[in-house]
PDB file of N, CA and C in Angstrom:
ATOM      1  N   MET B   1      -9.604 -22.324  -6.709  1.00  0.00           N
ATOM      2  CA  MET B   1      -9.270 -20.711  -5.795  1.00  0.00           C
ATOM      3  C   MET B   1      -7.882 -20.294  -6.172  1.00  0.00           C
ATOM      4  N   PHE B   2      -7.873 -19.193  -6.786  1.00  0.00           N
ATOM      5  CA  PHE B   2      -6.807 -18.604  -6.959  1.00  0.00           C
ATOM      6  C   PHE B   2      -5.538 -18.021  -5.821  1.00  0.00           C
ATOM      7  N   ASP B   3      -4.561 -18.219  -6.192  1.00  0.00           N
ATOM      8  CA  ASP B   3      -3.247 -17.695  -5.262  1.00  0.00           C
ATOM      9  C   ASP B   3      -3.216 -16.410  -5.185  1.00  0.00           C
ATOM     10  N   LEU B   4      -2.178 -15.859  -4.450  1.00  0.00           N
ATOM     11  CA  LEU B   4      -2.092 -14.385  -4.889  1.00  0.00           C
ATOM     12  C   LEU B   4      -1.464 -13.998  -5.953  1.00  0.00           C
ATOM     13  N   TYR B   5      -0.448 -14.717  -6.264  1.00  0.00           N
ATOM     14  CA  TYR B   5       0.400 -14.308  -7.288  1.00  0.00           C
ATOM     15  C   TYR B   5      -0.421 -14.832  -8.775  1.00  0.00           C
ATOM     16  N   ASP B   6      -1.432 -15.631  -8.693  1.00  0.00           N
ATOM     17  CA  ASP B   6      -2.350 -16.067 -10.143  1.00  0.00           C
ATOM     18  C   ASP B   6      -3.069 -14.777 -10.109  1.00  0.00           C
ATOM     19  N   LEU B   7      -3.750 -14.341  -8.803  1.00  0.00           N
ATOM     20  CA  LEU B   7      -4.627 -13.144  -9.418  1.00  0.00           C
ATOM     21  C   LEU B   7      -3.585 -12.016  -9.452  1.00  0.00           C
ATOM     22  N   ILE B   8      -2.691 -11.406  -9.189  1.00  0.00           N
ATOM     23  CA  ILE B   8      -1.671 -10.406  -9.935  1.00  0.00           C
ATOM     24  C   ILE B   8      -1.760 -10.723 -11.232  1.00  0.00           C
ATOM     25  N   ARG B   9      -1.232 -11.742 -11.734  1.00  0.00           N
ATOM     26  CA  ARG B   9      -1.020 -12.205 -13.152  1.00  0.00           C
ATOM     27  C   ARG B   9      -2.125 -11.952 -13.671  1.00  0.00           C
ATOM     28  N   ASN B  10      -3.235 -12.560 -13.368  1.00  0.00           N
ATOM     29  CA  ASN B  10      -4.258 -12.171 -13.970  1.00  0.00           C
ATOM     30  C   ASN B  10      -4.916 -10.641 -13.909  1.00  0.00           C
ATOM     31  N   ILE B  11      -4.211  -9.692 -12.774  1.00  0.00           N
ATOM     32  CA  ILE B  11      -4.638  -8.386 -13.462  1.00  0.00           C
ATOM     33  C   ILE B  11      -4.174  -8.009 -14.255  1.00  0.00           C
ATOM     34  N   GLN B  12      -2.723  -8.545 -14.577  1.00  0.00           N
ATOM     35  CA  GLN B  12      -2.002  -7.906 -15.647  1.00  0.00           C
ATOM     36  C   GLN B  12      -2.557  -7.968 -16.920  1.00  0.00           C
ATOM     37  N   LYS B  13      -2.977  -9.778 -16.847  1.00  0.00           N
ATOM     38  CA  LYS B  13      -3.733  -9.690 -18.101  1.00  0.00           C
ATOM     39  C   LYS B  13      -5.453  -9.006 -18.665  1.00  0.00           C
ATOM     40  N   ARG B  14      -5.917  -8.788 -17.298  1.00  0.00           N
ATOM     41  CA  ARG B  14      -7.078  -7.819 -17.746  1.00  0.00           C
ATOM     42  C   ARG B  14      -7.252  -6.638 -16.718  1.00  0.00           C
ATOM     43  N   PRO B  15      -6.664  -5.807 -16.599  1.00  0.00           N
ATOM     44  CA  PRO B  15      -6.378  -4.740 -15.196  1.00  0.00           C
ATOM     45  C   PRO B  15      -7.848  -4.268 -15.458  1.00  0.00           C
ATOM     46  N   ALA B  16      -8.427  -3.651 -16.050  1.00  0.00           N
ATOM     47  CA  ALA B  16     -10.119  -3.258 -15.844  1.00  0.00           C
ATOM     48  C   ALA B  16     -10.892  -4.085 -15.300  1.00  0.00           C
ATOM     49  N   MET B  17     -10.866  -5.097 -15.658  1.00  0.00           N
ATOM     50  CA  MET B  17     -11.458  -6.317 -14.681  1.00  0.00           C
ATOM     51  C   MET B  17     -11.861  -6.164 -13.294  1.00  0.00           C
ATOM     52  N   TYR B  18     -10.678  -5.915 -13.033  1.00  0.00           N
ATOM     53  CA  TYR B  18     -10.007  -6.105 -11.692  1.00  0.00           C
ATOM     54  C   TYR B  18     -10.167  -4.633 -10.818  1.00  0.00           C
ATOM     55  N   LEU B  19      -9.531  -3.678 -11.792  1.00  0.00           N
ATOM     56  CA  LEU B  19      -9.283  -2.539 -11.180  1.00  0.00           C
ATOM     57  C   LEU B  19      -9.905  -1.134 -11.895  1.00  0.00           C
ATOM     58  N   GLY B  20     -10.618  -1.557 -12.813  1.00  0.00           N
ATOM     59  CA  GLY B  20     -11.358  -0.436 -13.212  1.00  0.00           C
ATOM     60  C   GLY B  20     -10.389   0.136 -14.141  1.00  0.00           C
ATOM     61  N   LYS B  21      -9.871   1.418 -13.420  1.00  0.00           N
ATOM     62  CA  LYS B  21      -8.878   2.298 -14.180  1.00  0.00           C
ATOM     63  C   LYS B  21      -7.432   1.435 -14.046  1.00  0.00           C
ATOM     64  N   ALA B  22      -6.705   1.106 -14.773  1.00  0.00           N
ATOM     65  CA  ALA B  22      -5.155   0.715 -14.630  1.00  0.00           C
ATOM     66  C   ALA B  22      -4.292   1.356 -14.068  1.00  0.00           C
ATOM     67  N   THR B  23      -4.155   1.397 -12.993  1.00  0.00           N
ATOM     68  CA  THR B  23      -2.990   2.223 -12.212  1.00  0.00           C
ATOM     69  C   THR B  23      -2.818   1.710 -11.371  1.00  0.00           C
ATOM     70  N   ILE B  24      -1.461   2.189 -11.130  1.00  0.00           N
ATOM     71  CA  ILE B  24      -0.590   1.540 -10.042  1.00  0.00           C
ATOM     72  C   ILE B  24      -1.253   1.483  -8.640  1.00  0.00           C
ATOM     73  N   ALA B  25      -1.936   2.814  -8.329  1.00  0.00           N
ATOM     74  CA  ALA B  25      -2.212   3.237  -6.957  1.00  0.00           C
ATOM     75  C   ALA B  25      -3.650   2.306  -6.797  1.00  0.00           C
ATOM     76  N   ASN B  26      -4.615   1.837  -8.136  1.00  0.00           N
ATOM     77  CA  ASN B  26      -5.686   1.343  -7.538  1.00  0.00           C
ATOM     78  C   ASN B  26      -5.241  -0.335  -7.807  1.00  0.00           C
ATOM     79  N   LEU B  27      -3.805  -0.641  -8.689  1.00  0.00           N
ATOM     80  CA  LEU B  27      -3.467  -1.882  -8.156  1.00  0.00           C
ATOM     81  C   LEU B  27      -3.241  -2.144  -6.851  1.00  0.00           C
ATOM     82  N   ARG B  28      -2.100  -1.455  -6.254  1.00  0.00           N
ATOM     83  CA  ARG B  28      -2.180  -1.287  -4.415  1.00  0.00           C
ATOM     84  C   ARG B  28      -2.817  -1.390  -3.533  1.00  0.00           C
ATOM     85  N   THR B  29      -3.842  -0.236  -3.768  1.00  0.00           N
ATOM     86  CA  THR B  29      -5.398  -0.647  -3.141  1.00  0.00           C
ATOM     87  C   THR B  29      -5.961  -2.013  -3.212  1.00  0.00           C
ATOM     88  N   PHE B  30      -6.084  -2.775  -4.376  1.00  0.00           N
ATOM     89  CA  PHE B  30      -7.002  -3.954  -4.428  1.00  0.00           C
ATOM     90  C   PHE B  30      -6.335  -4.817  -3.912  1.00  0.00           C
ATOM     91  N   ILE B  31      -4.459  -4.780  -3.876  1.00  0.00           N
ATOM     92  CA  ILE B  31      -3.882  -6.008  -3.170  1.00  0.00           C
ATOM     93  C   ILE B  31      -4.162  -5.432  -1.834  1.00  0.00           C
ATOM     94  N   ALA B  32      -4.197  -4.531  -1.085  1.00  0.00           N
ATOM     95  CA  ALA B  32      -4.238  -4.091   0.028  1.00  0.00           C
ATOM     96  C   ALA B  32      -6.022  -4.742   0.346  1.00  0.00           C
ATOM     97  N   GLY B  33      -6.993  -4.060   0.020  1.00  0.00           N
ATOM     98  CA  GLY B  33      -8.465  -4.513   0.100  1.00  0.00           C
ATOM     99  C   GLY B  33      -8.669  -6.230   0.366  1.00  0.00           C
ATOM    100  N   TYR B  34      -7.591  -6.693  -0.819  1.00  0.00           N
ATOM    101  CA  TYR B  34      -7.648  -8.171  -1.020  1.00  0.00           C
ATOM    102  C   TYR B  34      -7.348  -8.619   0.341  1.00  0.00           C
ATOM    103  N   SER B  35      -6.200  -8.332   0.887  1.00  0.00           N
ATOM    104  CA  SER B  35      -5.500  -8.966   2.164  1.00  0.00           C
ATOM    105  C   SER B  35      -6.278  -8.556   3.588  1.00  0.00           C
ATOM    106  N   PHE B  36      -6.822  -7.365   3.413  1.00  0.00           N
ATOM    107  CA  PHE B  36      -7.731  -6.837   4.650  1.00  0.00           C
ATOM    108  C   PHE B  36      -8.988  -7.584   4.516  1.00  0.00           C
ATOM    109  N   ALA B  37      -9.573  -8.233   3.401  1.00  0.00           N
ATOM    110  CA  ALA B  37     -10.605  -8.887   3.639  1.00  0.00           C
ATOM    111  C   ALA B  37     -10.494 -10.453   3.885  1.00  0.00           C
ATOM    112  N   ARG B  38      -9.369 -10.624   3.530  1.00  0.00           N
ATOM    113  CA  ARG B  38      -8.749 -12.092   4.163  1.00  0.00           C
ATOM    114  C   ARG B  38      -8.302 -12.142   5.573  1.00  0.00           C
ATOM    115  N   ARG B  39      -7.871 -11.105   6.233  1.00  0.00           N
ATOM    116  CA  ARG B  39      -7.684 -10.711   7.496  1.00  0.00           C
ATOM    117  C   ARG B  39      -9.288 -11.262   8.086  1.00  0.00           C
ATOM    118  N   GLN B  40     -10.104  -9.922   7.804  1.00  0.00           N
ATOM    119  CA  GLN B  40     -11.397 -10.299   8.492  1.00  0.00           C
ATOM    120  C   GLN B  40     -12.160 -11.226   8.692  1.00  0.00           C
ATOM    121  N   MET B  41     -11.555 -12.085   7.275  1.00  0.00           N
ATOM    122  CA  MET B  41     -12.566 -13.379   7.295  1.00  0.00           C
ATOM    123  C   MET B  41     -11.813 -14.411   8.113  1.00  0.00           C
ATOM    124  N   GLN B  42     -10.612 -13.649   8.780  1.00  0.00           N
ATOM    125  CA  GLN B  42      -9.629 -14.723   9.699  1.00  0.00           C
ATOM    126  C   GLN B  42      -9.154 -16.018   9.024  1.00  0.00           C
ATOM    127  N   ILE B  43      -8.789 -15.470   7.589  1.00  0.00           N
ATOM    128  CA  ILE B  43      -8.308 -16.516   6.808  1.00  0.00           C
ATOM    129  C   ILE B  43      -6.521 -16.623   6.781  1.00  0.00           C
ATOM    130  N   SER B  44      -5.741 -17.595   7.068  1.00  0.00           N
ATOM    131  CA  SER B  44      -4.208 -17.438   7.476  1.00  0.00           C
ATOM    132  C   SER B  44      -3.516 -16.863   6.268  1.00  0.00           C
ATOM    133  N   GLN B  45      -2.555 -16.342   6.231  1.00  0.00           N
ATOM    134  CA  GLN B  45      -1.848 -15.776   5.228  1.00  0.00           C
ATOM    135  C   GLN B  45      -1.631 -16.927   4.673  1.00  0.00           C
ATOM    136  N   THR B  46      -1.069 -16.888   3.323  1.00  0.00           N
ATOM    137  CA  THR B  46      -0.579 -18.092   2.755  1.00  0.00           C
ATOM    138  C   THR B  46       0.745 -18.172   2.539  1.00  0.00           C
ATOM    139  N   SER B  47       1.788 -18.704   2.000  1.00  0.00           N
ATOM    140  CA  SER B  47       3.483 -18.321   1.849  1.00  0.00           C
ATOM    141  C   SER B  47       3.626 -17.454   0.777  1.00  0.00           C
ATOM    142  N   GLN B  48       2.698 -17.250  -0.027  1.00  0.00           N
ATOM    143  CA  GLN B  48       3.059 -16.292  -1.237  1.00  0.00           C
ATOM    144  C   GLN B  48       2.298 -14.573  -0.437  1.00  0.00           C
ATOM    145  N   GLU B  49       1.178 -14.686   0.082  1.00  0.00           N
ATOM    146  CA  GLU B  49       1.168 -13.463   0.837  1.00  0.00           C
ATOM    147  C   GLU B  49       2.238 -13.200   2.085  1.00  0.00           C
ATOM    148  N   GLN B  50       2.773 -14.023   2.818  1.00  0.00           N
ATOM    149  CA  GLN B  50       3.655 -13.798   3.628  1.00  0.00           C
ATOM    150  C   GLN B  50       4.945 -12.920   2.506  1.00  0.00           C
ATOM    151  N   GLU B  51       5.270 -14.044   1.515  1.00  0.00           N
ATOM    152  CA  GLU B  51       6.243 -13.459   0.733  1.00  0.00           C
ATOM    153  C   GLU B  51       6.415 -12.016   0.242  1.00  0.00           C
ATOM    154  N   PHE B  52       4.973 -11.831  -0.260  1.00  0.00           N
ATOM    155  CA  PHE B  52       4.503 -10.398  -0.936  1.00  0.00           C
ATOM    156  C   PHE B  52       4.965  -9.425   0.331  1.00  0.00           C
ATOM    157  N   SER B  53       5.022 -10.012   1.237  1.00  0.00           N
ATOM    158  CA  SER B  53       4.758  -8.912   2.283  1.00  0.00           C
ATOM    159  C   SER B  53       6.481  -7.935   2.451  1.00  0.00           C
ATOM    160  N   GLY B  54       7.125  -8.715   1.777  1.00  0.00           N
ATOM    161  CA  GLY B  54       8.992  -8.520   1.370  1.00  0.00           C
ATOM    162  C   GLY B  54       8.892  -7.296   0.350  1.00  0.00           C
ATOM    163  N   PHE B  55       8.068  -7.195  -0.371  1.00  0.00           N
ATOM    164  CA  PHE B  55       7.821  -6.707  -1.415  1.00  0.00           C
ATOM    165  C   PHE B  55       7.961  -4.925  -1.498  1.00  0.00           C
ATOM    166  N   GLN B  56       7.569  -4.497  -0.257  1.00  0.00           N
ATOM    167  CA  GLN B  56       8.181  -3.225   0.121  1.00  0.00           C
ATOM    168  C   GLN B  56       9.403  -3.009   0.270  1.00  0.00           C
ATOM    169  N   THR B  57       9.927  -3.550   0.894  1.00  0.00           N
ATOM    170  CA  THR B  57      11.268  -3.716   1.462  1.00  0.00           C
ATOM    171  C   THR B  57      12.275  -3.629   0.326  1.00  0.00           C
ATOM    172  N   TRP B  58      12.129  -4.995  -0.534  1.00  0.00           N
ATOM    173  CA  TRP B  58      12.650  -5.315  -1.819  1.00  0.00           C
ATOM    174  C   TRP B  58      12.609  -3.467  -2.918  1.00  0.00           C
ATOM    175  N   ILE B  59      11.446  -3.152  -2.864  1.00  0.00           N
ATOM    176  CA  ILE B  59      11.411  -2.159  -3.525  1.00  0.00           C
ATOM    177  C   ILE B  59      12.406  -0.823  -3.265  1.00  0.00           C
ATOM    178  N   GLN B  60      12.509  -0.763  -1.879  1.00  0.00           N
ATOM    179  CA  GLN B  60      12.966   0.474  -1.111  1.00  0.00           C
ATOM    180  C   GLN B  60      14.452  -0.095  -1.465  1.00  0.00           C
ATOM    181  N   GLN B  61      14.985  -0.941  -1.294  1.00  0.00           N
ATOM    182  CA  GLN B  61      16.455  -1.536  -1.301  1.00  0.00           C
ATOM    183  C   GLN B  61      17.044  -1.632  -3.001  1.00  0.00           C
ATOM    184  N   LYS B  62      15.605  -1.873  -3.888  1.00  0.00           N
ATOM    185  CA  LYS B  62      16.102  -2.029  -5.231  1.00  0.00           C
ATOM    186  C   LYS B  62      16.447  -0.433  -5.981  1.00  0.00           C
ATOM    187  N   TYR B  63      15.401   0.369  -5.686  1.00  0.00           N
ATOM    188  CA  TYR B  63      15.742   1.996  -5.722  1.00  0.00           C
ATOM    189  C   TYR B  63      16.527   2.599  -4.758  1.00  0.00           C
ATOM    190  N   ASN B  64      16.934   2.048  -3.504  1.00  0.00           N
ATOM    191  CA  ASN B  64      17.792   2.624  -2.657  1.00  0.00           C
ATOM    192  C   ASN B  64      17.076   4.008  -2.144  1.00  0.00           C
ATOM    193  N   VAL B  65      15.793   3.693  -1.606  1.00  0.00           N
ATOM    194  CA  VAL B  65      14.953   4.593  -1.036  1.00  0.00           C
ATOM    195  C   VAL B  65      14.870   4.244   0.243  1.00  0.00           C
ATOM    196  N   ALA B  66      15.347   5.276   1.194  1.00  0.00           N
ATOM    197  CA  ALA B  66      14.541   5.096   2.436  1.00  0.00           C
ATOM    198  C   ALA B  66      13.717   5.508   3.224  1.00  0.00           C
ATOM    199  N   TYR B  67      12.835   6.617   2.374  1.00  0.00           N
ATOM    200  CA  TYR B  67      12.138   7.262   2.822  1.00  0.00           C
ATOM    201  C   TYR B  67      11.115   6.595   3.036  1.00  0.00           C
ATOM    202  N   ASN B  68       9.862   6.774   3.718  1.00  0.00           N
ATOM    203  CA  ASN B  68       9.184   5.947   3.998  1.00  0.00           C
ATOM    204  C   ASN B  68       7.947   6.266   2.799  1.00  0.00           C
ATOM    205  N   GLN B  69       7.743   5.706   2.085  1.00  0.00           N
ATOM    206  CA  GLN B  69       6.873   5.841   0.610  1.00  0.00           C
ATOM    207  C   GLN B  69       6.358   4.426   0.276  1.00  0.00           C
ATOM    208  N   THR B  70       4.818   4.191  -0.063  1.00  0.00           N
ATOM    209  CA  THR B  70       4.666   2.839  -0.618  1.00  0.00           C
ATOM    210  C   THR B  70       5.574   2.431  -1.890  1.00  0.00           C
ATOM    211  N   TRP B  71       5.208   1.173  -1.785  1.00  0.00           N
ATOM    212  CA  TRP B  71       5.732   0.712  -3.233  1.00  0.00           C
ATOM    213  C   TRP B  71       5.223   1.159  -4.617  1.00  0.00           C
ATOM    214  N   ASP B  72       3.922   1.124  -4.099  1.00  0.00           N
ATOM    215  CA  ASP B  72       3.273   1.793  -5.654  1.00  0.00           C
ATOM    216  C   ASP B  72       4.083   3.877  -6.018  1.00  0.00           C
ATOM    217  N   GLN B  73       4.004   3.955  -4.757  1.00  0.00           N
ATOM    218  CA  GLN B  73       4.649   5.773  -4.873  1.00  0.00           C
ATOM    219  C   GLN B  73       6.226   5.663  -5.353  1.00  0.00           C
ATOM    220  N   ILE B  74       7.134   4.956  -5.057  1.00  0.00           N
ATOM    221  CA  ILE B  74       8.212   4.817  -5.242  1.00  0.00           C
ATOM    222  C   ILE B  74       8.178   4.427  -7.014  1.00  0.00           C
ATOM    223  N   ILE B  75       7.496   3.531  -7.307  1.00  0.00           N
ATOM    224  CA  ILE B  75       7.871   3.016  -8.712  1.00  0.00           C
ATOM    225  C   ILE B  75       7.104   3.813  -9.723  1.00  0.00           C
ATOM    226  N   LEU B  76       6.120   4.871  -9.329  1.00  0.00           N
ATOM    227  CA  LEU B  76       5.465   5.865  -9.907  1.00  0.00           C
ATOM    228  C   LEU B  76       6.711   6.941  -9.816  1.00  0.00           C
ATOM    229  N   PHE B  77       7.418   6.988  -9.172  1.00  0.00           N
ATOM    230  CA  PHE B  77       8.526   8.572  -9.057  1.00  0.00           C
ATOM    231  C   PHE B  77       9.495   8.324  -9.993  1.00  0.00           C
ATOM    232  N   PHE B  78      10.047   6.969 -10.165  1.00  0.00           N
ATOM    233  CA  PHE B  78      10.793   6.654 -10.934  1.00  0.00           C
ATOM    234  C   PHE B  78      10.719   6.187 -12.324  1.00  0.00           C
ATOM    235  N   SER B  79       9.290   6.395 -12.636  1.00  0.00           N
ATOM    236  CA  SER B  79       8.784   6.229 -14.159  1.00  0.00           C
ATOM    237  C   SER B  79       7.976   7.370 -14.855  1.00  0.00           C
ATOM    238  N   LYS B  80       8.150   7.031 -15.598  1.00  0.00           N
ATOM    239  CA  LYS B  80       7.352   8.704 -16.489  1.00  0.00           C
ATOM    240  C   LYS B  80       6.541   9.292 -16.644  1.00  0.00           C
ATOM    241  N   ASP B  81       5.608   7.699 -16.357  1.00  0.00           N
ATOM    242  CA  ASP B  81       3.986   8.261 -16.181  1.00  0.00           C
ATOM    243  C   ASP B  81       3.410   7.163 -15.657  1.00  0.00           C
ATOM    244  N   GLU B  82       1.798   7.225 -15.136  1.00  0.00           N
ATOM    245  CA  GLU B  82       1.400   6.272 -14.275  1.00  0.00           C
ATOM    246  C   GLU B  82       1.158   4.794 -15.272  1.00  0.00           C
ATOM    247  N   ASN B  83       1.104   5.258 -16.448  1.00  0.00           N
ATOM    248  CA  ASN B  83       0.998   3.864 -17.444  1.00  0.00           C
ATOM    249  C   ASN B  83       2.252   3.323 -17.109  1.00  0.00           C
ATOM    250  N   THR B  84       2.997   3.866 -17.644  1.00  0.00           N
ATOM    251  CA  THR B  84       5.063   3.223 -17.755  1.00  0.00           C
ATOM    252  C   THR B  84       5.067   2.442 -15.851  1.00  0.00           C
ATOM    253  N   ALA B  85       4.365   3.313 -15.051  1.00  0.00           N
ATOM    254  CA  ALA B  85       4.429   2.439 -13.402  1.00  0.00           C
ATOM    255  C   ALA B  85       3.730   1.524 -13.559  1.00  0.00           C
ATOM    256  N   PHE B  86       2.705   1.463 -13.936  1.00  0.00           N
ATOM    257  CA  PHE B  86       2.024   0.155 -14.066  1.00  0.00           C
ATOM    258  C   PHE B  86       2.762  -0.915 -15.002  1.00  0.00           C
ATOM    259  N   GLU B  87       3.039  -0.520 -15.625  1.00  0.00           N
ATOM    260  CA  GLU B  87       3.696  -1.909 -16.735  1.00  0.00           C
ATOM    261  C   GLU B  87       5.060  -2.314 -15.921  1.00  0.00           C
ATOM    262  N   GLU B  88       5.695  -1.148 -15.080  1.00  0.00           N
ATOM    263  CA  GLU B  88       7.028  -1.625 -14.747  1.00  0.00           C
ATOM    264  C   GLU B  88       6.932  -2.589 -13.103  1.00  0.00           C
ATOM    265  N   PHE B  89       5.511  -2.185 -12.659  1.00  0.00           N
ATOM    266  CA  PHE B  89       4.879  -2.804 -11.450  1.00  0.00           C
ATOM    267  C   PHE B  89       5.500  -4.471 -12.080  1.00  0.00           C
ATOM    268  N   PHE B  90       4.501  -4.864 -12.896  1.00  0.00           N
ATOM    269  CA  PHE B  90       4.634  -6.101 -13.238  1.00  0.00           C
ATOM    270  C   PHE B  90       6.212  -6.990 -13.647  1.00  0.00           C
ATOM    271  N   LYS B  91       6.660  -5.954 -14.148  1.00  0.00           N
ATOM    272  CA  LYS B  91       8.509  -6.634 -14.847  1.00  0.00           C
ATOM    273  C   LYS B  91       9.195  -6.649 -13.053  1.00  0.00           C
ATOM    274  N   LEU B  92       8.807  -5.942 -11.983  1.00  0.00           N
ATOM    275  CA  LEU B  92       9.302  -5.770 -10.770  1.00  0.00           C
ATOM    276  C   LEU B  92       9.114  -6.711  -9.897  1.00  0.00           C
ATOM    277  N   PHE B  93       7.717  -7.201 -10.364  1.00  0.00           N
ATOM    278  CA  PHE B  93       6.926  -8.602  -9.426  1.00  0.00           C
ATOM    279  C   PHE B  93       7.770  -9.680  -9.778  1.00  0.00           C
ATOM    280  N   ASP B  94       7.502  -9.800 -11.370  1.00  0.00           N
ATOM    281  CA  ASP B  94       8.360 -10.570 -11.817  1.00  0.00           C
ATOM    282  C   ASP B  94       9.541 -11.307 -11.100  1.00  0.00           C
ATOM    283  N   GLU B  95      10.657 -10.110 -11.685  1.00  0.00           N
ATOM    284  CA  GLU B  95      12.219 -10.008 -10.771  1.00  0.00           C
ATOM    285  C   GLU B  95      11.847 -10.298  -9.147  1.00  0.00           C
ATOM    286  N   PHE B  96      10.952  -9.659  -8.457  1.00  0.00           N
ATOM    287  CA  PHE B  96      11.038 -10.129  -7.235  1.00  0.00           C
ATOM    288  C   PHE B  96      10.686 -11.306  -6.820  1.00  0.00           C
ATOM    289  N   THR B  97       9.931 -12.134  -7.651  1.00  0.00           N
ATOM    290  CA  THR B  97       8.921 -13.377  -7.548  1.00  0.00           C
ATOM    291  C   THR B  97      10.227 -14.510  -8.274  1.00  0.00           C
ATOM    292  N   GLN B  98      10.972 -14.219  -8.844  1.00  0.00           N
ATOM    293  CA  GLN B  98      12.182 -15.008  -9.342  1.00  0.00           C
ATOM    294  C   GLN B  98      13.145 -14.940  -8.165  1.00  0.00           C
ATOM    295  N   THR B  99      13.711 -13.408  -7.769  1.00  0.00           N
ATOM    296  CA  THR B  99      14.797 -13.484  -6.860  1.00  0.00           C
ATOM    297  C   THR B  99      14.325 -14.525  -5.179  1.00  0.00           C
ATOM    298  N   ASP B 100      13.346 -14.359  -4.981  1.00  0.00           N
ATOM    299  CA  ASP B 100      12.884 -14.721  -4.032  1.00  0.00           C
ATOM    300  C   ASP B 100      13.039 -16.615  -3.963  1.00  0.00           C
ATOM    301  N   SER B 101      12.676 -17.003  -5.208  1.00  0.00           N
ATOM    302  CA  SER B 101      12.612 -18.228  -5.623  1.00  0.00           C
ATOM    303  C   SER B 101      14.318 -18.909  -5.602  1.00  0.00           C
ATOM    304  N   ILE B 102      15.032 -18.101  -5.961  1.00  0.00           N
ATOM    305  CA  ILE B 102      16.000 -18.288  -6.314  1.00  0.00           C
ATOM    306  C   ILE B 102      16.672 -18.492  -4.673  1.00  0.00           C
ATOM    307  N   SER B 103      16.382 -17.354  -4.150  1.00  0.00           N
ATOM    308  CA  SER B 103      17.024 -17.398  -2.343  1.00  0.00           C
ATOM    309  C   SER B 103      16.568 -18.770  -1.686  1.00  0.00           C
ATOM    310  N   LYS B 104      15.493 -19.032  -2.179  1.00  0.00           N
ATOM    311  CA  LYS B 104      14.617 -20.438  -1.385  1.00  0.00           C
ATOM    312  C   LYS B 104      15.681 -21.374  -1.591  1.00  0.00           C
ATOM    313  N   GLN B 105      15.918 -21.546  -2.822  1.00  0.00           N
ATOM    314  CA  GLN B 105      16.423 -22.715  -3.646  1.00  0.00           C
ATOM    315  C   GLN B 105      17.859 -22.824  -2.773  1.00  0.00           C
ATOM    316  N   GLN B 106      18.566 -21.756  -2.431  1.00  0.00           N
ATOM    317  CA  GLN B 106      19.768 -21.736  -2.094  1.00  0.00           C
ATOM    318  C   GLN B 106      19.627 -21.989  -0.598  1.00  0.00           C
ATOM    319  N   GLU B 107      18.731 -21.811  -0.004  1.00  0.00           N
ATOM    320  CA  GLU B 107      18.620 -21.992   1.292  1.00  0.00           C
ATOM    321  C   GLU B 107      18.125 -23.713   1.688  1.00  0.00           C
ATOM    322  N   ASN B 108      17.445 -24.210   0.713  1.00  0.00           N
ATOM    323  CA  ASN B 108      17.116 -25.347   0.683  1.00  0.00           C
ATOM    324  C   ASN B 108      18.556 -26.168   0.678  1.00  0.00           C
ATOM    325  N   VAL B 109      19.206 -25.706  -0.491  1.00  0.00           N
ATOM    326  CA  VAL B 109      20.568 -26.556  -0.662  1.00  0.00           C
ATOM    327  C   VAL B 109      21.566 -26.262   0.548  1.00  0.00           C
ATOM    328  N   GLN B 110      21.315 -25.388   1.183  1.00  0.00           N
ATOM    329  CA  GLN B 110      22.338 -25.376   2.791  1.00  0.00           C
ATOM    330  C   GLN B 110      21.996 -25.768   3.726  1.00  0.00           C
ATOM    331  N   HIS B 111      20.314 -26.211   3.696  1.00  0.00           N
ATOM    332  CA  HIS B 111      20.194 -27.346   4.846  1.00  0.00           C
ATOM    333  C   HIS B 111      20.424 -28.714   4.327  1.00  0.00           C
ATOM    334  N   PHE B 112      20.818 -29.172   3.202  1.00  0.00           N
ATOM    335  CA  PHE B 112      21.155 -30.569   3.026  1.00  0.00           C
ATOM    336  C   PHE B 112      22.801 -30.628   3.060  1.00  0.00           C
ATOM    337  N   PRO B 113      23.470 -31.446   4.052  1.00  0.00           N
ATOM    338  CA  PRO B 113      24.462 -31.821   3.630  1.00  0.00           C
ATOM    339  C   PRO B 113      25.051 -32.515   2.672  1.00  0.00           C
ATOM    340  N   VAL B 114      25.908 -32.250   2.016  1.00  0.00           N
ATOM    341  CA  VAL B 114      26.728 -32.834   1.132  1.00  0.00           C
ATOM    342  C   VAL B 114      27.417 -33.995   0.935  1.00  0.00           C
ATOM    343  N   LEU B 115      27.130 -34.905   0.742  1.00  0.00           N
ATOM    344  CA  LEU B 115      27.654 -36.608   0.761  1.00  0.00           C
ATOM    345  C   LEU B 115      29.178 -36.893   0.374  1.00  0.00           C
TER     346      LEU B 115
END
């Protein structure tokens, strides 16, 4: 079974297979549908899904945007076109997952006393 991040990476490799037309709006809709279906099936959120729920806030902070737009709209606004926005999502996603991974490692270090 794929986890959310594997699914996103598979979409990056073969976007037409998952989205039809490779647009950032279709990607956000797909991810929202995936999350909705899991909730409807009463499947608990995975740690990755919980982590990804912070992507919206992270994007707003990264672009210094306070208004209420979805992450796909923000990325599209700061991109030259839809194709660029779609590609930019995956760069930002990688940065987000790396940043979150580093934050978790730092939290773990803080929880262990130095001997």
